[in-house]
Coordinates of C-alpha atoms and ligand atoms in Angstrom, one line a residue:
X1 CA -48.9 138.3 -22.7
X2 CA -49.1 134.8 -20.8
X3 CA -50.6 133.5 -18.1
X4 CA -48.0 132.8 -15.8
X5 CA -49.4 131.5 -12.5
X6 CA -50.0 128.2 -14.3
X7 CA -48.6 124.5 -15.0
X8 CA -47.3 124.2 -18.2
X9 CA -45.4 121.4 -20.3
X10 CA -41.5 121.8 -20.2
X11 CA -41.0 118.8 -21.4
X12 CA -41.1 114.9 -21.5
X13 CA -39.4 113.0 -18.3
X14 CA -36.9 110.9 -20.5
X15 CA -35.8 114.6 -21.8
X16 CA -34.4 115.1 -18.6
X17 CA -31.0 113.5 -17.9
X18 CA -27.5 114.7 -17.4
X19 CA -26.8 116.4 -20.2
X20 CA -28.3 120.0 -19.8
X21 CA -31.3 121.0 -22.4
X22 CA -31.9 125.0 -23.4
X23 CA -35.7 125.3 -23.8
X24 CA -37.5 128.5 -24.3
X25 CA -41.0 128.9 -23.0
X26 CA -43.1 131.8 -22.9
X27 CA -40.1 133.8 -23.8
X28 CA -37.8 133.0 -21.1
X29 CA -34.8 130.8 -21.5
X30 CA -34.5 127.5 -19.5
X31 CA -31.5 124.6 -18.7
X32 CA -33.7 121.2 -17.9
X33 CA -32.1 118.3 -16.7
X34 CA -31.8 115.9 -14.1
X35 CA -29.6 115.8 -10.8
X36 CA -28.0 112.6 -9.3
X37 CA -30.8 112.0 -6.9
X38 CA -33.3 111.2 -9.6
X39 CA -35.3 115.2 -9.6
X40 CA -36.1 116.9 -12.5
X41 CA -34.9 120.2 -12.2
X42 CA -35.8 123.8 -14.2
X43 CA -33.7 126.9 -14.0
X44 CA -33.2 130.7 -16.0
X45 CA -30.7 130.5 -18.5
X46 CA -29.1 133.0 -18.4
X47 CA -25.8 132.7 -16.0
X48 CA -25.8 136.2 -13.3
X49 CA -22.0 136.1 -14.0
X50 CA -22.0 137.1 -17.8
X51 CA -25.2 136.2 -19.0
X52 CA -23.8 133.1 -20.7
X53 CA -26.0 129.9 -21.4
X54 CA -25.7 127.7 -17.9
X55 CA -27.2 124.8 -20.1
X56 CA -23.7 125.3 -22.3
X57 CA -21.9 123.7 -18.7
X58 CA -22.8 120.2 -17.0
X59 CA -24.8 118.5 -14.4
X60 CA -22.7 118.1 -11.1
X61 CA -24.6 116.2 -9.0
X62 CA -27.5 117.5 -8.3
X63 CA -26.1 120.8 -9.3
X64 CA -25.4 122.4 -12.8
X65 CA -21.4 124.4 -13.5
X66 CA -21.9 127.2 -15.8
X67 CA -20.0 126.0 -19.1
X68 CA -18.3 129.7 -19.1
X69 CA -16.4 130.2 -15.7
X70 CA -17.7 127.4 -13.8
X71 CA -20.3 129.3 -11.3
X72 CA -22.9 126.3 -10.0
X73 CA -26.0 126.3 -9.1
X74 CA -27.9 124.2 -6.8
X75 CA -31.8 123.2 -7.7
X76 CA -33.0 126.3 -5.7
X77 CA -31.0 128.4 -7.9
X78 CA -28.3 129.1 -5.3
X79 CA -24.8 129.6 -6.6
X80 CA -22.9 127.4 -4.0
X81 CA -19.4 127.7 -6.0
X82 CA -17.3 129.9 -7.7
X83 CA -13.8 128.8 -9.2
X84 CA -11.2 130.7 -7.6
X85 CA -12.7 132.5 -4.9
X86 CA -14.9 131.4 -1.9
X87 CA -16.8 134.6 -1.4
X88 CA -20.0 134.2 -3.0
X89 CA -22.3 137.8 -4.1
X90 CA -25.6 137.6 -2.6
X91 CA -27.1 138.2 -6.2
X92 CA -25.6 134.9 -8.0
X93 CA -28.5 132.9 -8.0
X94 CA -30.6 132.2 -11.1
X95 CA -34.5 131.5 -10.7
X96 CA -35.5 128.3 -9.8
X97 CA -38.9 127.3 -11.4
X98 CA -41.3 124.6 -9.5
X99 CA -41.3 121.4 -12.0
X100 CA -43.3 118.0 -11.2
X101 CA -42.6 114.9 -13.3
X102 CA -45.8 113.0 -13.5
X103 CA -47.3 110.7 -16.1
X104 CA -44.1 110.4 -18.2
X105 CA -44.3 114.3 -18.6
X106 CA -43.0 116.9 -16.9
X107 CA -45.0 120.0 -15.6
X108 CA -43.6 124.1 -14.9
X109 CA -45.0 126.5 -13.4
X110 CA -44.2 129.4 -14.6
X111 CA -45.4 132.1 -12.0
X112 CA -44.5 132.8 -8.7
X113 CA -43.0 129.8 -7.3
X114 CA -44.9 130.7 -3.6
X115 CA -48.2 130.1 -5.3
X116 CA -47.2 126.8 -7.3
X117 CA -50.5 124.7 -6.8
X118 CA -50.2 120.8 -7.5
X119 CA -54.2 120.9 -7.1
X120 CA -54.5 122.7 -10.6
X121 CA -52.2 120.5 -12.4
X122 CA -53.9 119.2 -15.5
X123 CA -55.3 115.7 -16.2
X124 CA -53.5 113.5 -18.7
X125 CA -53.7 110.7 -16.0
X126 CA -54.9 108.4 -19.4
X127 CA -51.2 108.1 -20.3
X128 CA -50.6 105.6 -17.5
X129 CA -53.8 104.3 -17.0
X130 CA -54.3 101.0 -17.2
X131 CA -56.7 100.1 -19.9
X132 CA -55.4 103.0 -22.3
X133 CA -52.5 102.8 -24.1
X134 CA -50.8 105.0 -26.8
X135 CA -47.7 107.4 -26.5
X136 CA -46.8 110.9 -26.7
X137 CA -44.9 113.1 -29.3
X138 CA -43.5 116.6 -29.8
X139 CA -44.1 119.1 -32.8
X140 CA -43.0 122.5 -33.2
X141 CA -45.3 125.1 -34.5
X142 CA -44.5 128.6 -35.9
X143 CA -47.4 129.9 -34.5
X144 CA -49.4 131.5 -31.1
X145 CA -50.4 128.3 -29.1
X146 CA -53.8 130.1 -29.3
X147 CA -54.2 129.3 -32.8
X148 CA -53.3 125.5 -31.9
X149 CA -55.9 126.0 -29.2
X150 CA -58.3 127.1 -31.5
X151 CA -57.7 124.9 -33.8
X152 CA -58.6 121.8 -31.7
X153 CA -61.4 123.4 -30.8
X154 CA -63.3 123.8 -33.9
X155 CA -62.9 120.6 -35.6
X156 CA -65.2 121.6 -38.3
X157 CA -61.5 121.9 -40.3
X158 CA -61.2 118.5 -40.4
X159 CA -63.6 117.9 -43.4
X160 CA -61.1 120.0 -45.3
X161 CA -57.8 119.9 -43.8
X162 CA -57.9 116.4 -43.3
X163 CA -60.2 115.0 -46.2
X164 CA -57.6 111.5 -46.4
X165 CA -57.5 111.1 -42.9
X166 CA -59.7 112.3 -40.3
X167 CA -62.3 114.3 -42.7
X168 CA -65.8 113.4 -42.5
X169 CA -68.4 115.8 -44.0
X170 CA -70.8 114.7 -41.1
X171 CA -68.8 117.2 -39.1
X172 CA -69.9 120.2 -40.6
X173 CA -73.6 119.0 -40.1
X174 CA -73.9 118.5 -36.9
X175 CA -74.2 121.9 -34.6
X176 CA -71.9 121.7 -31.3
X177 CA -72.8 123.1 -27.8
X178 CA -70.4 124.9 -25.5
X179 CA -70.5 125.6 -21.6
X180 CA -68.4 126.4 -19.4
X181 CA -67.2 123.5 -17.4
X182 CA -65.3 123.7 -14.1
X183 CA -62.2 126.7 -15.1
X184 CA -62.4 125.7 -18.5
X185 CA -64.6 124.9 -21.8
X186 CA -66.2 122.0 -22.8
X187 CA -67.7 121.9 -26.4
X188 CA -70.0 118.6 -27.3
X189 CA -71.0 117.4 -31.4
X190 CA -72.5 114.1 -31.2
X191 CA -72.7 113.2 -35.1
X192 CA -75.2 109.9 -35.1
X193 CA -75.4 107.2 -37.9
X194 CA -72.7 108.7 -40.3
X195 CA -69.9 107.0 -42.4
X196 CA -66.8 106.6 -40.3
X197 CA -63.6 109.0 -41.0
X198 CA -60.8 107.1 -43.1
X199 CA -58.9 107.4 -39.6
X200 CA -62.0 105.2 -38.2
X201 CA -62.0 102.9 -41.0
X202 CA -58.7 101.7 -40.3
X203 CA -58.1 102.0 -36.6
X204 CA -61.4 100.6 -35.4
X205 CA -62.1 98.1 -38.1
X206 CA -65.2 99.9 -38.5
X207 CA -67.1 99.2 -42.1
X208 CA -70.8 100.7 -41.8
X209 CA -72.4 103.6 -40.0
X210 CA -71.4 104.9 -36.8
X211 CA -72.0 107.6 -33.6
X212 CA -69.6 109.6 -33.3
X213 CA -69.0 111.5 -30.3
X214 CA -67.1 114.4 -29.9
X215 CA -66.0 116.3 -26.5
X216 CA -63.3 118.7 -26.0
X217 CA -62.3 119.9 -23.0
X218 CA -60.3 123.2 -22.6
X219 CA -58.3 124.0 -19.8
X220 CA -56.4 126.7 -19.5
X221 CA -54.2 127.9 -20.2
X222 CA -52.7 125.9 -22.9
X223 CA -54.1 122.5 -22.4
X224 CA -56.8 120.6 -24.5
X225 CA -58.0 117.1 -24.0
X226 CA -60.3 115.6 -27.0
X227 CA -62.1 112.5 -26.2
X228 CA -63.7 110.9 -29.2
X229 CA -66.1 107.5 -29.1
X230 CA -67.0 105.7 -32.3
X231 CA -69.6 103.1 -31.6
X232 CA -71.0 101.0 -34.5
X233 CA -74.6 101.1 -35.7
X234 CA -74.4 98.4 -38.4
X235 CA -71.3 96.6 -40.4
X236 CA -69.2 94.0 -39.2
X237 CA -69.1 95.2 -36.0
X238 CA -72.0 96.3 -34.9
X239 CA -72.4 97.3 -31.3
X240 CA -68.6 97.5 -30.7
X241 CA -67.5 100.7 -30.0
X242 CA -63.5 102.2 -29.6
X243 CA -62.4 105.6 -27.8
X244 CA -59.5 107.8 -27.9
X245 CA -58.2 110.4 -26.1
X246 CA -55.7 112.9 -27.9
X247 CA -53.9 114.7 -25.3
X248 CA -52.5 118.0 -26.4
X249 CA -50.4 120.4 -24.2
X250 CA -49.7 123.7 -26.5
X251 CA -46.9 125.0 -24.2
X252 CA -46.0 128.7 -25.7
X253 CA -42.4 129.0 -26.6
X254 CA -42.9 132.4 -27.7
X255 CA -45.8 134.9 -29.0
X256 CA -45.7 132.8 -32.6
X257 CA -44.1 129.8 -31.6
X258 CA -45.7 126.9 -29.7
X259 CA -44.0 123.5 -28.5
X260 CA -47.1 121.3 -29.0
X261 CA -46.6 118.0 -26.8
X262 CA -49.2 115.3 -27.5
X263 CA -50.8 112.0 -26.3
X264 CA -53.1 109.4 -28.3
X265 CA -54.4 106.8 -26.0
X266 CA -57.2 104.3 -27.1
X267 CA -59.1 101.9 -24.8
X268 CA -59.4 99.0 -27.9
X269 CA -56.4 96.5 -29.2
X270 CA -54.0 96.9 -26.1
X271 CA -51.1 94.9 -26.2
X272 CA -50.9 95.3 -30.3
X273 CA -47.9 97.2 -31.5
X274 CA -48.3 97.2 -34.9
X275 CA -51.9 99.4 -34.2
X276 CA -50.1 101.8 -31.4
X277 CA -47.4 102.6 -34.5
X278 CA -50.6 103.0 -37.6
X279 CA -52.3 105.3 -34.9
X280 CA -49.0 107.2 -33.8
X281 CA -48.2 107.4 -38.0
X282 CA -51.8 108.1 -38.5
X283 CA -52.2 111.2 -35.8
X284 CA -48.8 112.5 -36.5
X285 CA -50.2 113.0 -40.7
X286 CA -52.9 115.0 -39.4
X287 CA -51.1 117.2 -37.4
X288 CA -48.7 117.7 -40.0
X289 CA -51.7 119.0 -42.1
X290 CA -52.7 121.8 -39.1
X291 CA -49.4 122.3 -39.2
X292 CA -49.2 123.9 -43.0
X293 CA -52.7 125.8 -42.2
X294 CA -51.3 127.1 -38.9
X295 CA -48.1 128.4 -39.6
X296 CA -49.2 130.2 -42.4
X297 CA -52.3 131.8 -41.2
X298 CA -49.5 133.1 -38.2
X299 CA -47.5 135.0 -41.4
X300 CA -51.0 136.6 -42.5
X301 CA -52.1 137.5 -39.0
X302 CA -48.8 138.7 -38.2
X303 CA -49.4 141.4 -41.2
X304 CA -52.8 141.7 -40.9
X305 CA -54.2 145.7 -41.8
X306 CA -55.5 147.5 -38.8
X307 CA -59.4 146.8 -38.1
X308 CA -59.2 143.5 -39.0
X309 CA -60.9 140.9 -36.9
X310 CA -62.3 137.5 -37.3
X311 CA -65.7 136.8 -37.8
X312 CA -67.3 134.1 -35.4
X313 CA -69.9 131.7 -36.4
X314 CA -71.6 129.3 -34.7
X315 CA -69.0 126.3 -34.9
X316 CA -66.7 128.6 -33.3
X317 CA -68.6 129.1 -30.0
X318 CA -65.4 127.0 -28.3
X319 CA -63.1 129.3 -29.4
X320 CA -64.4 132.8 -28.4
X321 CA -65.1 131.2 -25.4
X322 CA -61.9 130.2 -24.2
X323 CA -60.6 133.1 -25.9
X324 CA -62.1 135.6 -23.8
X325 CA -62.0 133.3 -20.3
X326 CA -57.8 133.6 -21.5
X327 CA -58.2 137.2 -21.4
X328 CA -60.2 137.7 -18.5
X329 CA -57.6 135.3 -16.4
X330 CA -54.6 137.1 -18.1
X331 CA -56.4 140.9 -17.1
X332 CA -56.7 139.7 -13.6
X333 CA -53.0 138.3 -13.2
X334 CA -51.8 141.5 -14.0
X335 CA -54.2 143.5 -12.0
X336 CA -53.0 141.2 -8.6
X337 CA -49.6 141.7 -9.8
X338 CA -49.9 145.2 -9.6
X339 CA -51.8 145.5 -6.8
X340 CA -48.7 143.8 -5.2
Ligands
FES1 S1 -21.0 133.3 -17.5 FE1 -21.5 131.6 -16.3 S2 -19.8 131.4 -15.0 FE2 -19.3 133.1 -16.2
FE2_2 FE1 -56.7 119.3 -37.2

């Protein structure tokens, strides 16, 4: 069950050329690429001739032959050619999804292409902005992109899943608070005059006690932005203070398999190479750590005896919420739908 009437991550622009790319997202199979006038262009799959993988053909154009027989489509999904003959059914055509390329990455929507709604993209405006500067990266988790979601909500994990790199025990010490912000959910942990995170330590320079501020902002339906400021209370340097935001798009590829596409931009040592590659290295570690929890708690969920539920605390107020604000949106979807 996904949202569909939504903007999702297919992808990142420089994905997109003239060689065809199959890419599966929530369950449905789709050819990216990018036509000779410079569009970025998403269609189904699956070819209405024999079913065969259009991606398998080539890029014509603006168009895309099916690698089996030769049928092309056009961006709008029309089939404008068929080898051999030049009577064309009515019912070759393959759906056309709406796509919009925009900060280096590349947005689908995923519903009904009438109500496509540029107003409710997502913001991940940072990656351009000038002033920030970082870059993004792909991961692929065996696992619901609501256990990613989750994941990056509660942040409470990090004084155990990532004890070398992001862990600080100040985490667990300091209560968050959760509201409801806008469509989404916003949870807040200000953690004041701790010992900076080993991530801190060597990204920021910083050597004594800091604040550290937490917010998370969940959008849905798969898209989380974290923005974290350290600012220095004493050390070498005192009153400086650095920010980050991690930009994370959890784009379901199936029920227990997420393509996770994320950003880190920081607003401190612009220009320097050498810190945009220890902070890429850096983030990429720690995700690989969620990554071992993640998939694994998938295999026990997926078997999990009937009953069983997960018991909420506190630190987990970010999760239910957005959990239950997913399901309400996901209820109502299919109640328009059916009232259609
Ligand atoms: S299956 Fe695509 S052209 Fe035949
Ligand atoms: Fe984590």
């Amino acid at each position: 069950m996904f949202l569909r009437n939504e903007w999702y991550v297919a992808g990142f622009g420089h994905e997109f050329g003239e060689r065809p790319l199959q890419r599966w997202l929530l369950g449905e199979p789709l050819v990216l690429y990018r036509g000779a006038s410079g569009g970025v262009v998403i269609l189904e799959d699956r070819c209405p001739h024999r079913g065969a993988p259009i991606s398998a053909g080539e890029v014509c154009g603006d168009a895309i032959a099916c690698g089996y027989h030769g049928f092309t489509f056009d961006p709008s999904g029309a089939c404008i050619h068929i080898p051999g003959t030049s009577t064309i059914p009515r019912e070759a055509r393959v759906r056309a999804y709406p796509a919009i390329e925009r900060w280096g990455w590349v947005f689908v929507w995923m519903g009904e292409a009438a109500q496509a709604d540029q107003a409710r993209l997502p913001d991940y405006h940072w990656l351009v902005e000038p002033g920030w500067e970082g870059r993004s990266e792909y991961l692929s988790v065996k696992a619901n992109y609501g256990l990613v979601r989750d994941n990056l909500l509660d942040l409470t994990h990090a004084r155990y899943v990532h004890r070398k790199t992001l862990g600080t025990a100040a985490v667990t010490d300091h209560p968050i608070s959760t509201e409801a912000r806008g469509r989404g959910v916003r949870v807040t942990r200000v953690m004041t005059d701790i010992e900076p995170s080993p991530f801190f330590k060597r990204m920021g320079g910083f050597t004594g006690q800091v604040n550290h501020h937490q917010q998370i902002d969940f959008a849905p339906p798969c898209h989380v932005v974290i923005n974290t400021r350290v600012s220095s209370v004493t050390g070498s340097h005192e009153n400086r203070s650095a920010q980050f935001h991690v930009l994370n798009a959890l784009t379901p590829e199936n029920a227990r398999s997420t393509h996770y596409f994320w950003g880190l931009v920081r607003n401190f040592a612009l220009g320097d190479e050498a810190v945009t590659q220890m902070q890429q290295r850096l983030n990429r570690e720690t995700f690989f750590e969620d990554l071992a929890i993640l998939e694994q708690q998938q295999v026990l969920l997926d078997c999990k005896p009937a009953g069983w539920r997960p018991v909420a605390t506190r630190n987990d107020g970010g999760c239910v919420q957005a959990e239950r604000l997913m399901s309400r949106l996901i209820e109502a979807e299919i109640q328009a739908r059916n009232e259609q």
